[in-house]
């Protein structure tokens, strides 16, 4: 399936933090659509990264929408700070948000797009009641906390189910996938229904960011034609 609306979101977690502005400029010039910023608190995930001051600093050096992924307990306490810092999307984990409806409304009231996300072992049913309020559904394809992990293949079926949930509910949420996304598995992820691919190590460890972003974007096109002698209906029954 080709998704003309497919967007690529480089995750700065794998960028050179000593040259962050330069790295962001490079991915922007290379055709990135969003900038994915991973916020980790050392509690919800076993790692520490950045907070609102870095979001604010990045807001000044790029025109890319800032896609802020909050891997933290009690995200509600920081929504105003991240909104004021210039986040375009704020995405919270369902595992860390007992009052998810309130949290999503609080994000939207700040004029920020609200995302909800779930860990690989968390059921999609946890977002069924919020999907029509959400602007983004992020399906984690690694256990959050670190860049450079392997894509968990069993998540592919959850991505496909998430696509169905969004489409049948009439939700306008974009479907984003994060973790272990590479050029060689992007086609399957796009085919399963992703609208946004987050990719950290695949982009920032490559010598040519533009080439990698283009390859990720075009990966879905290779799967756009049905296999010869096998119509879609037949394929579905297999
Ligand atoms: C993982 C983060 C991801 C990470 C992706 O906890 O949420 O955004 O940076 O990195 P790669 O693409 O290297 O798996
Ligand atoms: Zn992330």
Tab-separated table of C-alpha atoms and ligand atoms in Angstrom:
chain	number	residue	atom	x	y	z
A	1	UNK	CA	0.000	0.000	0.000
A	2	UNK	CA	1.255	3.461	-0.839
A	3	UNK	CA	0.460	6.137	1.700
A	4	UNK	CA	0.890	9.532	0.077
A	5	UNK	CA	0.443	11.062	3.505
A	6	UNK	CA	3.252	9.020	5.061
A	7	UNK	CA	5.414	11.141	7.342
A	8	UNK	CA	8.919	10.464	8.623
A	9	UNK	CA	9.853	11.566	12.144
A	10	UNK	CA	13.561	11.282	12.989
A	11	UNK	CA	14.094	10.664	16.701
A	12	UNK	CA	16.827	12.905	18.073
A	13	UNK	CA	17.643	10.298	20.712
A	14	UNK	CA	20.233	8.926	18.288
A	15	UNK	CA	21.546	12.325	17.211
A	16	UNK	CA	24.847	13.800	18.349
A	17	UNK	CA	23.665	15.822	21.356
A	18	UNK	CA	26.794	17.962	21.293
A	19	UNK	CA	25.746	19.207	17.847
A	20	UNK	CA	21.987	19.027	18.240
A	21	UNK	CA	20.998	22.141	16.282
A	22	UNK	CA	23.179	21.075	13.377
A	23	UNK	CA	21.712	17.563	13.432
A	24	UNK	CA	18.177	18.956	13.397
A	25	UNK	CA	19.013	21.255	10.495
A	26	UNK	CA	20.427	18.286	8.629
A	27	UNK	CA	17.321	16.121	9.019
A	28	UNK	CA	15.089	19.069	8.156
A	29	UNK	CA	17.040	19.647	4.933
A	30	UNK	CA	16.964	15.910	4.329
A	31	UNK	CA	13.171	15.894	4.097
A	32	UNK	CA	11.969	15.013	7.611
A	33	UNK	CA	8.315	15.820	8.282
A	34	UNK	CA	8.358	15.934	12.092
A	35	UNK	CA	11.013	15.981	14.775
A	36	UNK	CA	10.502	13.252	17.393
A	37	UNK	CA	11.762	14.197	20.859
A	38	UNK	CA	11.983	11.434	23.465
A	39	UNK	CA	11.461	12.608	27.044
A	40	UNK	CA	12.483	10.002	29.628
A	41	UNK	CA	12.213	10.449	33.385
A	42	UNK	CA	14.221	7.594	34.892
A	43	UNK	CA	11.023	6.240	36.526
A	44	UNK	CA	8.623	5.191	33.808
A	45	UNK	CA	11.594	4.086	31.726
A	46	UNK	CA	15.134	3.253	32.877
A	47	UNK	CA	16.769	6.187	31.174
A	48	UNK	CA	16.991	9.979	31.413
A	49	UNK	CA	16.966	12.363	28.499
A	50	UNK	CA	15.664	15.872	27.957
A	51	UNK	CA	12.989	18.234	29.248
A	52	UNK	CA	11.183	21.446	28.316
A	53	UNK	CA	14.338	23.629	27.959
A	54	UNK	CA	15.596	21.449	25.106
A	55	UNK	CA	12.176	21.525	23.429
A	56	UNK	CA	12.206	25.321	23.748
A	57	UNK	CA	15.722	25.531	22.315
A	58	UNK	CA	14.847	23.286	19.381
A	59	UNK	CA	11.711	25.319	18.663
A	60	UNK	CA	14.036	28.188	17.804
A	61	UNK	CA	16.155	26.300	15.292
A	62	UNK	CA	13.615	24.378	13.221
A	63	UNK	CA	10.268	24.821	11.524
A	64	UNK	CA	9.514	21.107	11.797
A	65	UNK	CA	6.563	20.222	14.027
A	66	UNK	CA	7.875	18.990	17.380
A	67	UNK	CA	6.526	15.537	18.208
A	68	UNK	CA	7.198	15.125	21.926
A	69	UNK	CA	6.961	11.581	23.306
A	70	UNK	CA	6.559	11.689	27.082
A	71	UNK	CA	7.933	8.508	28.642
A	72	UNK	CA	7.239	9.658	32.169
A	73	UNK	CA	5.038	9.079	35.162
A	74	UNK	CA	2.604	11.909	35.910
A	75	UNK	CA	2.831	13.643	32.520
A	76	UNK	CA	-0.059	15.928	33.572
A	77	UNK	CA	2.298	17.943	35.772
A	78	UNK	CA	4.443	18.903	32.785
A	79	UNK	CA	1.851	19.533	30.065
A	80	UNK	CA	1.881	23.335	30.542
A	81	UNK	CA	5.678	23.506	30.420
A	82	UNK	CA	5.987	21.396	27.288
A	83	UNK	CA	3.150	23.295	25.609
A	84	UNK	CA	4.790	26.635	26.422
A	85	UNK	CA	8.109	25.274	25.166
A	86	UNK	CA	6.565	24.842	21.719
A	87	UNK	CA	5.528	21.200	21.416
A	88	UNK	CA	3.168	20.565	18.492
A	89	UNK	CA	2.276	17.048	19.630
A	90	UNK	CA	2.368	15.772	23.210
A	91	UNK	CA	2.034	12.014	23.487
A	92	UNK	CA	1.412	10.279	26.804
A	93	UNK	CA	1.589	6.613	27.737
A	94	UNK	CA	-1.673	4.950	28.713
A	95	UNK	CA	0.302	2.984	31.344
A	96	UNK	CA	1.227	6.257	33.070
A	97	UNK	CA	-2.082	8.087	32.653
A	98	UNK	CA	-4.880	6.816	34.905
A	99	UNK	CA	-7.174	9.667	33.851
A	100	UNK	CA	-6.423	9.562	30.161
A	101	UNK	CA	-9.475	11.523	29.047
A	102	UNK	CA	-8.582	14.382	31.383
A	103	UNK	CA	-4.965	14.315	30.229
A	104	UNK	CA	-5.907	14.390	26.537
A	105	UNK	CA	-8.302	17.293	27.123
A	106	UNK	CA	-5.623	19.170	29.092
A	107	UNK	CA	-3.209	18.835	26.168
A	108	UNK	CA	-5.798	20.000	23.639
A	109	UNK	CA	-6.855	22.929	25.799
A	110	UNK	CA	-3.285	24.186	25.442
A	111	UNK	CA	-3.647	24.172	21.658
A	112	UNK	CA	-1.380	21.136	21.299
A	113	UNK	CA	-2.214	17.940	19.416
A	114	UNK	CA	-2.788	15.065	21.820
A	115	UNK	CA	-1.196	11.680	21.317
A	116	UNK	CA	-1.715	8.448	23.233
A	117	UNK	CA	0.724	5.574	23.179
A	118	UNK	CA	0.976	2.035	24.399
A	119	UNK	CA	3.824	-0.299	25.188
A	120	UNK	CA	4.238	-3.536	23.218
A	121	UNK	CA	2.520	-5.625	25.927
A	122	UNK	CA	-0.404	-3.221	26.399
A	123	UNK	CA	-3.652	-4.088	24.671
A	124	UNK	CA	-5.176	-1.847	22.043
A	125	UNK	CA	-8.428	-1.994	24.012
A	126	UNK	CA	-6.913	0.551	26.427
A	127	UNK	CA	-7.301	3.272	23.787
A	128	UNK	CA	-10.685	2.302	22.329
A	129	UNK	CA	-12.582	4.832	24.453
A	130	UNK	CA	-10.214	7.719	23.696
A	131	UNK	CA	-9.419	7.161	20.033
A	132	UNK	CA	-11.933	9.691	18.689
A	133	UNK	CA	-10.471	12.374	20.969
A	134	UNK	CA	-6.859	11.663	20.097
A	135	UNK	CA	-4.915	13.363	17.316
A	136	UNK	CA	-2.288	10.645	17.282
A	137	UNK	CA	-2.014	6.992	18.280
A	138	UNK	CA	1.559	5.831	18.802
A	139	UNK	CA	2.159	2.093	18.774
A	140	UNK	CA	5.478	1.248	20.444
A	141	UNK	CA	7.345	-1.480	18.624
A	142	UNK	CA	10.110	-1.720	21.253
A	143	UNK	CA	9.948	-1.457	25.017
A	144	UNK	CA	10.591	2.256	25.505
A	145	UNK	CA	13.767	3.586	27.053
A	146	UNK	CA	16.509	3.197	24.487
A	147	UNK	CA	17.281	3.738	20.837
A	148	UNK	CA	18.752	1.055	18.638
A	149	UNK	CA	16.585	-1.864	19.787
A	150	UNK	CA	15.086	-4.525	17.540
A	151	UNK	CA	11.568	-4.158	16.176
A	152	UNK	CA	9.189	-6.581	17.931
A	153	UNK	CA	7.594	-8.338	14.962
A	154	UNK	CA	4.461	-9.405	16.824
A	155	UNK	CA	3.494	-5.722	17.054
A	156	UNK	CA	2.713	-5.735	13.321
A	157	UNK	CA	-0.719	-7.253	13.954
A	158	UNK	CA	-1.413	-4.594	16.592
A	159	UNK	CA	-0.540	-1.899	14.040
A	160	UNK	CA	-3.036	-3.424	11.602
A	161	UNK	CA	-5.694	-3.587	14.325
A	162	UNK	CA	-4.942	0.010	15.293
A	163	UNK	CA	-5.484	1.032	11.668
A	164	UNK	CA	-8.876	-0.705	11.729
A	165	UNK	CA	-9.797	0.899	15.039
A	166	UNK	CA	-8.996	4.382	13.716
A	167	UNK	CA	-10.819	3.841	10.437
A	168	UNK	CA	-13.956	2.226	11.831
A	169	UNK	CA	-14.309	4.728	14.687
A	170	UNK	CA	-14.025	7.706	12.359
A	171	UNK	CA	-11.093	8.991	14.397
A	172	UNK	CA	-8.795	11.491	12.713
A	173	UNK	CA	-5.799	10.229	14.692
A	174	UNK	CA	-2.581	9.641	12.800
A	175	UNK	CA	-1.076	6.206	13.388
A	176	UNK	CA	2.581	6.416	14.388
A	177	UNK	CA	5.017	3.556	14.965
A	178	UNK	CA	8.160	3.944	17.082
A	179	UNK	CA	11.067	1.613	17.742
A	180	UNK	CA	13.341	-0.434	15.543
A	181	UNK	CA	11.997	1.058	12.329
A	182	UNK	CA	14.531	0.468	9.540
A	183	UNK	CA	14.574	0.630	5.767
A	184	UNK	CA	14.238	-3.147	5.575
A	185	UNK	CA	11.079	-3.417	7.712
A	186	UNK	CA	9.401	-0.121	6.788
A	187	UNK	CA	7.366	-1.687	3.977
A	188	UNK	CA	5.622	-4.113	6.354
A	189	UNK	CA	4.919	-1.335	8.848
A	190	UNK	CA	3.457	0.927	6.171
A	191	UNK	CA	1.453	-1.956	4.744
A	192	UNK	CA	0.021	-2.611	8.217
A	193	UNK	CA	-1.309	0.956	8.174
A	194	UNK	CA	1.206	3.376	9.688
A	195	UNK	CA	0.957	7.077	8.825
A	196	UNK	CA	4.114	8.192	10.643
A	197	UNK	CA	7.377	6.291	11.011
A	198	UNK	CA	9.650	7.310	13.866
A	199	UNK	CA	13.243	6.358	13.210
A	200	UNK	CA	16.282	7.192	15.291
A	201	UNK	CA	19.312	4.990	14.835
A	202	UNK	CA	18.478	4.073	11.232
A	203	UNK	CA	18.647	7.725	10.202
A	204	UNK	CA	21.312	9.147	12.498
A	205	UNK	CA	23.730	6.262	12.070
A	206	UNK	CA	23.483	6.452	8.287
A	207	UNK	CA	25.989	8.454	6.263
A	208	UNK	CA	23.311	10.180	4.180
A	209	UNK	CA	20.222	11.232	6.149
A	210	UNK	CA	18.357	12.288	2.995
A	211	UNK	CA	18.889	8.970	1.329
A	212	UNK	CA	17.664	7.049	4.384
A	213	UNK	CA	14.594	9.238	4.833
A	214	UNK	CA	13.760	8.807	1.132
A	215	UNK	CA	14.214	5.048	1.384
A	216	UNK	CA	11.897	4.900	4.413
A	217	UNK	CA	9.308	7.045	2.635
A	218	UNK	CA	9.413	4.977	-0.539
A	219	UNK	CA	9.490	1.591	1.189
A	220	UNK	CA	5.724	1.251	0.996
A	221	UNK	CA	5.645	1.707	-2.731
A	222	UNK	CA	7.337	-1.638	-3.327
A	223	UNK	CA	4.331	-3.340	-1.740
A	224	UNK	CA	1.682	-1.274	-3.508
A	225	UNK	CA	0.988	-3.775	-6.297
A	226	UNK	CA	-0.782	-7.068	-5.565
A	227	UNK	CA	1.310	-10.161	-6.051
A	228	UNK	CA	0.768	-11.489	-9.625
A	229	UNK	CA	-1.844	-14.265	-9.826
A	230	UNK	CA	-2.948	-13.582	-6.281
A	231	UNK	CA	-5.819	-11.156	-5.910
A	232	UNK	CA	-6.400	-9.295	-2.681
A	233	UNK	CA	-9.363	-11.500	-1.679
A	234	UNK	CA	-7.305	-14.640	-2.087
A	235	UNK	CA	-4.418	-13.123	-0.168
A	236	UNK	CA	-6.672	-12.290	2.772
A	237	UNK	CA	-7.840	-15.891	3.128
A	238	UNK	CA	-4.310	-17.217	3.507
B	1	LIG	C1	12.446	4.462	22.406
B	1	LIG	C2	12.116	5.797	21.784
B	1	LIG	C3	12.281	5.848	20.329
B	1	LIG	C4	13.712	5.654	19.871
B	1	LIG	C5	13.665	5.030	18.522
B	1	LIG	O1	12.112	4.465	23.744
B	1	LIG	O2	10.771	6.146	22.084
B	1	LIG	O3	11.747	7.031	19.776
B	1	LIG	O4	14.442	6.832	19.792
B	1	LIG	O5	14.971	4.706	18.171
B	1	LIG	P1	15.285	3.582	17.098
B	1	LIG	O6	14.680	4.019	15.799
B	1	LIG	O7	16.767	3.529	17.080
B	1	LIG	O8	14.649	2.306	17.601
B	2	LIG	ZN1	9.853	7.835	20.934
